[in-house]
Short mmCIF file of C-alpha atoms in Angstrom, two decimals:
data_model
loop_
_atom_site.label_atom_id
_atom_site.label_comp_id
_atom_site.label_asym_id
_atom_site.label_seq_id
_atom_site.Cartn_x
_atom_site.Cartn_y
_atom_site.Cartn_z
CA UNK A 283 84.99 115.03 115.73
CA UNK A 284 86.95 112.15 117.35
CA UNK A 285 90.48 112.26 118.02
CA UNK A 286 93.25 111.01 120.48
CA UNK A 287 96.25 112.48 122.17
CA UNK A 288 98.94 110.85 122.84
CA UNK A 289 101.49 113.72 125.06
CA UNK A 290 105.24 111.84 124.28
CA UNK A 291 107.36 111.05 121.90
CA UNK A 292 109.20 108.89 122.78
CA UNK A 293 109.04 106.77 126.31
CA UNK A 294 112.35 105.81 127.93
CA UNK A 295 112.69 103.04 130.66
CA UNK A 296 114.52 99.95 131.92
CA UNK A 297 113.82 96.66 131.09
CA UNK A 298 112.36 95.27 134.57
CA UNK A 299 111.15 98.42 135.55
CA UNK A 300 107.16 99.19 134.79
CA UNK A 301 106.07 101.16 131.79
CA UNK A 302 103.20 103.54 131.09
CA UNK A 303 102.70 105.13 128.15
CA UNK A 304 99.52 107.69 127.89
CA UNK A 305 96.46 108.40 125.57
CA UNK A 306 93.68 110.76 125.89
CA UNK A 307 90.89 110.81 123.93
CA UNK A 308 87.94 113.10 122.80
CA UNK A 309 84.81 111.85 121.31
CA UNK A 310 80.86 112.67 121.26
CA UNK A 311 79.21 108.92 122.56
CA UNK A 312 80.70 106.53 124.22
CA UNK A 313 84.41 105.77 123.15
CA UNK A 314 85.70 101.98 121.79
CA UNK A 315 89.64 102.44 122.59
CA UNK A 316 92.47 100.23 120.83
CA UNK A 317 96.16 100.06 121.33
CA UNK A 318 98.26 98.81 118.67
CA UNK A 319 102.01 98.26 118.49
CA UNK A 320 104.12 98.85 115.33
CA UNK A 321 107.32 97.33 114.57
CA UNK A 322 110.03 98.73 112.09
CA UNK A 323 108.66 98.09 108.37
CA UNK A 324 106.14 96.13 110.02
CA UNK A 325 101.97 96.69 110.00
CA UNK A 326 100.00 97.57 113.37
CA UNK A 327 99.38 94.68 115.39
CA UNK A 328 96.10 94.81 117.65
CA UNK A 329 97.46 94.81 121.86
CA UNK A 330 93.99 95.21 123.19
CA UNK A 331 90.73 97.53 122.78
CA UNK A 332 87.90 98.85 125.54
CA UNK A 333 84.44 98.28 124.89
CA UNK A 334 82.55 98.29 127.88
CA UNK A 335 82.48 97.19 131.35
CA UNK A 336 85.76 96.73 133.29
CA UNK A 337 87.89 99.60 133.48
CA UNK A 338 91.60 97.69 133.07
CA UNK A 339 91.85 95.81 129.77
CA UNK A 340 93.92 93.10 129.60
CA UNK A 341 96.21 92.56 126.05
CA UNK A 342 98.44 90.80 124.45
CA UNK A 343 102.58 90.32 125.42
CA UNK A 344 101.60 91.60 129.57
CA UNK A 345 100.17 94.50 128.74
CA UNK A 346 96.73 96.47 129.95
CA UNK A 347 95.32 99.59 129.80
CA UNK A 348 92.70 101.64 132.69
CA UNK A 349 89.82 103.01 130.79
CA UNK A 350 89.45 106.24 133.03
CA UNK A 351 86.19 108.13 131.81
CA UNK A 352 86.09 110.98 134.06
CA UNK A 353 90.21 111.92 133.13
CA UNK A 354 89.04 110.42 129.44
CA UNK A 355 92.32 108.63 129.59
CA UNK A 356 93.15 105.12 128.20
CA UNK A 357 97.30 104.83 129.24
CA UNK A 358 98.84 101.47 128.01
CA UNK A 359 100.78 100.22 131.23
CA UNK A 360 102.88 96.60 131.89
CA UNK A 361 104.74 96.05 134.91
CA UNK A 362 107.87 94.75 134.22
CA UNK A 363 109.42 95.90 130.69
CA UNK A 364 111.10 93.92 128.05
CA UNK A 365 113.92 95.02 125.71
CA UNK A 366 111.35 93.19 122.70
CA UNK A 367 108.89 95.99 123.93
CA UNK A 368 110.56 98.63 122.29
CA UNK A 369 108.44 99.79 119.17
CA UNK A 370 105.98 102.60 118.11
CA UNK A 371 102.43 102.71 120.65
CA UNK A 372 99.63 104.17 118.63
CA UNK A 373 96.47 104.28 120.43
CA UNK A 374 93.38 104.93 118.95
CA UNK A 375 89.62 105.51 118.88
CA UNK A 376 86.26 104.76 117.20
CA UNK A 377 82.70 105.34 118.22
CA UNK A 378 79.54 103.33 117.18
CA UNK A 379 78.29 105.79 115.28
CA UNK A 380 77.00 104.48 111.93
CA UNK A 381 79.71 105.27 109.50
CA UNK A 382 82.37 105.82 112.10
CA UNK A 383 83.62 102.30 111.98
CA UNK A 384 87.30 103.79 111.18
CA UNK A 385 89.98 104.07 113.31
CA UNK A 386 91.52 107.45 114.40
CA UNK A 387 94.67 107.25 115.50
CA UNK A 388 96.98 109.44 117.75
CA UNK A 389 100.73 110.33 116.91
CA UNK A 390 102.28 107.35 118.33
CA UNK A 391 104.76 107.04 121.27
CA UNK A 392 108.06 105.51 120.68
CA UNK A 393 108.84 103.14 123.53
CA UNK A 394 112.81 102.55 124.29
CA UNK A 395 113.41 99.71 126.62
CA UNK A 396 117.43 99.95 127.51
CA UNK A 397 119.00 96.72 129.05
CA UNK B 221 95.91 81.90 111.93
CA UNK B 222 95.03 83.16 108.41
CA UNK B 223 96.13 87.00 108.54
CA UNK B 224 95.26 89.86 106.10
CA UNK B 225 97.77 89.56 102.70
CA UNK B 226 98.78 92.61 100.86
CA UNK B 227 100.64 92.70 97.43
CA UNK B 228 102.98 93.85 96.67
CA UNK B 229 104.92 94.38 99.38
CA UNK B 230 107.05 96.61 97.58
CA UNK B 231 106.09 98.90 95.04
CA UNK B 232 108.89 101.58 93.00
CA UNK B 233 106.89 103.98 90.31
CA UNK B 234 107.68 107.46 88.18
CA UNK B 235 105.86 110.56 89.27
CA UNK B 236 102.51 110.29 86.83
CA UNK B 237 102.33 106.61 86.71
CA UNK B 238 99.43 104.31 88.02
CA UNK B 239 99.77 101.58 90.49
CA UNK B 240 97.42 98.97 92.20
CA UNK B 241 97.71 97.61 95.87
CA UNK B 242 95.87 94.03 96.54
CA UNK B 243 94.36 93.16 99.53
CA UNK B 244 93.18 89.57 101.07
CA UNK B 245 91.24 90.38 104.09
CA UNK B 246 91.18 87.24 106.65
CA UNK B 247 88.40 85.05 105.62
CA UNK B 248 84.49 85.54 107.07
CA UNK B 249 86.28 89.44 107.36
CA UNK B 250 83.15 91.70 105.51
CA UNK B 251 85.14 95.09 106.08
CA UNK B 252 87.76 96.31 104.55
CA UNK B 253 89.96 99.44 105.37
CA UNK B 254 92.82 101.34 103.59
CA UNK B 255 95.05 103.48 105.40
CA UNK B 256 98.27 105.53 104.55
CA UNK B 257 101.20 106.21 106.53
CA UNK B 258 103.45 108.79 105.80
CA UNK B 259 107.22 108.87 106.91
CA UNK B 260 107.04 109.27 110.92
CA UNK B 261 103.27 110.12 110.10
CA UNK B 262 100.26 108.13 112.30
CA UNK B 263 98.19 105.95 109.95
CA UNK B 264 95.23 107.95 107.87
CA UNK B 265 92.43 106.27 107.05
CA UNK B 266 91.31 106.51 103.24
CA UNK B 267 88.65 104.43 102.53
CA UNK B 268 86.55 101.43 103.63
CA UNK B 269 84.59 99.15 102.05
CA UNK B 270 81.73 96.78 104.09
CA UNK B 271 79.84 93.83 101.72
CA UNK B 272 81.34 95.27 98.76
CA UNK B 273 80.11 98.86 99.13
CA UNK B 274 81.84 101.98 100.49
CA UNK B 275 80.85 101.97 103.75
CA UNK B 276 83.08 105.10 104.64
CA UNK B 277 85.43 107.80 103.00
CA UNK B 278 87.95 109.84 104.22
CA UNK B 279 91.17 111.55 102.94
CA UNK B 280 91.59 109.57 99.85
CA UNK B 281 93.01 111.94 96.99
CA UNK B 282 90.31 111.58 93.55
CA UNK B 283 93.19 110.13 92.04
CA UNK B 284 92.98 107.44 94.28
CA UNK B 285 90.01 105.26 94.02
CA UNK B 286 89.12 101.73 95.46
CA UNK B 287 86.99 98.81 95.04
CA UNK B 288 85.69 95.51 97.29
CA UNK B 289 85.08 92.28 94.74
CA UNK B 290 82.39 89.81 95.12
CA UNK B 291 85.51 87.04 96.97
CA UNK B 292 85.89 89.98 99.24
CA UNK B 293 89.56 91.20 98.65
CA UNK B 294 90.19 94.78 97.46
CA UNK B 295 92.09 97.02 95.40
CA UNK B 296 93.35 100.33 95.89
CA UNK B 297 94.20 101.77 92.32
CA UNK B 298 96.26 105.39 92.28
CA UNK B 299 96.76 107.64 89.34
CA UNK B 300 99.32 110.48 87.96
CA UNK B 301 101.45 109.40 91.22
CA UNK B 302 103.00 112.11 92.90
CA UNK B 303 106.08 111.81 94.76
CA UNK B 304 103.84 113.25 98.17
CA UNK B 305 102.26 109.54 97.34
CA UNK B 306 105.59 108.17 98.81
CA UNK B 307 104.02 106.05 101.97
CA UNK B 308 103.37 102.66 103.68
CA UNK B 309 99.76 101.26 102.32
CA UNK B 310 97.71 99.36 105.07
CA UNK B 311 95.06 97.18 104.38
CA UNK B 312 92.91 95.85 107.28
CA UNK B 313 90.22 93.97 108.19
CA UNK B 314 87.67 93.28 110.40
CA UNK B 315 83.88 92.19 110.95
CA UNK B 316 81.15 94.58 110.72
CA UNK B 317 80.42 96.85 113.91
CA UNK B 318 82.80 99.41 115.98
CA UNK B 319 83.41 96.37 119.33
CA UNK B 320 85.74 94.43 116.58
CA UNK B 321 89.31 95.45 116.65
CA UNK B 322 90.70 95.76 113.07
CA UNK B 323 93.48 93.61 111.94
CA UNK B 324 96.42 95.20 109.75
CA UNK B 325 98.09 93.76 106.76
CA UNK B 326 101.95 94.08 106.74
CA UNK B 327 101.60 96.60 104.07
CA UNK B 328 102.78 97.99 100.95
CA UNK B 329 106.00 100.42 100.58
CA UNK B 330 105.12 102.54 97.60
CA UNK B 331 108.03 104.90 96.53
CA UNK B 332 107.35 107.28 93.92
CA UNK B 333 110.37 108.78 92.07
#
């Protein structure tokens, strides 16, 4: 079975300062890895998503993400945080496995940007 | 850019009622996925439907069942509600194969009383 982990709650940090917030994921094959962002009463909207070759994934709004196989990790990171960041992370997984074209999604991470 | 349309946005039913969600995917979209979020819950995916088939099934109740028409939009149609039915309705979709990333609709509230 596939599945993702996502360790926190909830992510505090200043705007300006960088942000990371972490996945981990567990699949048989080889993983395809999404971040999405979810605003209140809003639907998921697509950041960015690992397929294959280079390890950092570049996304929407600043933000990337470091596939890291041998740690199977896939932590959303940006630099320099914006107030507008704050919202619900959920990361999430799928394989290529016919039939497994659905997503799996961890608990989501709430991300607080103060001022 | 075209993006997936869901209807209603807001739905209000009585425990043991029926109710039907609508989805538009985004056009030249062939796949089509339902997922339900609970209060403070991650998204679950319930079914999926690829060229007007199911393609994939997962924790949809039988009271629940689905359905992909030949213009490509779907329906999600739910039965004898039950106030546990009380969640956020996604629709998305996507084009066939695992690379494509998935594209939500803004969803439907349904609150059962």
């Amino acid at each position: 079975a596939q599945s993702v982990a996502q360790p926190e709650d909830q992510v505090n940090v200043a705007e300006g300062n960088p942000l990371t917030v972490k996945c981990t994921y567990s699949v048989s094959g080889n993983p395809y890895l999404f971040w999405y962002v979810q605003y209140p009463n809003r639907g998921l909207q697509f950041l960015l998503k690992y397929i294959t070759g280079d390890n950092l994934v570049k996304g929407s709004y600043g933000f990337e993400a470091e596939f890291n196989k041998s740690q199977t990790s896939f932590h959303l990171k940006k630099p320099s945080a914006l107030v507008s960041d704050s919202a619900l992370y959920f990361c999430a997984v799928r394989t290529m496995n016919t039939g497994f074209q659905k997503l799996v999604f961890g608990t989501g991470t709430r991300l607080l940007v103060s001022p | 850019a075209a993006g997936v349309i869901q209807s209603p946005r807001h739905l209000i039913k009585e425990k043991r009622e029926t109710a039907t969600l609508k989805c538009y995917p985004i056009p030249r979209h062939d796949t089509v996925y339902w997922y339900q979020q609970g209060p403070g819950q991650d998204p679950q995916f319930l079914i999926s439907f690829y060229e007007k088939m199911q393609s994939d099934k997962g924790s949809i109740p039988d009271r629940f069942s689905a359905q992909q028409f030949s213009d490509y939009h779907s329906e999600l149609n739910m039965s004898s509600l039950e106030l546990g039915d009380s969640a956020l309705y996604f629709c998305a979709s996507s084009l066939s194969g695992s690379v494509y990333e998935q594209f939500f609709g803004p969803g439907t509230r349904l609150t059962v009383l």
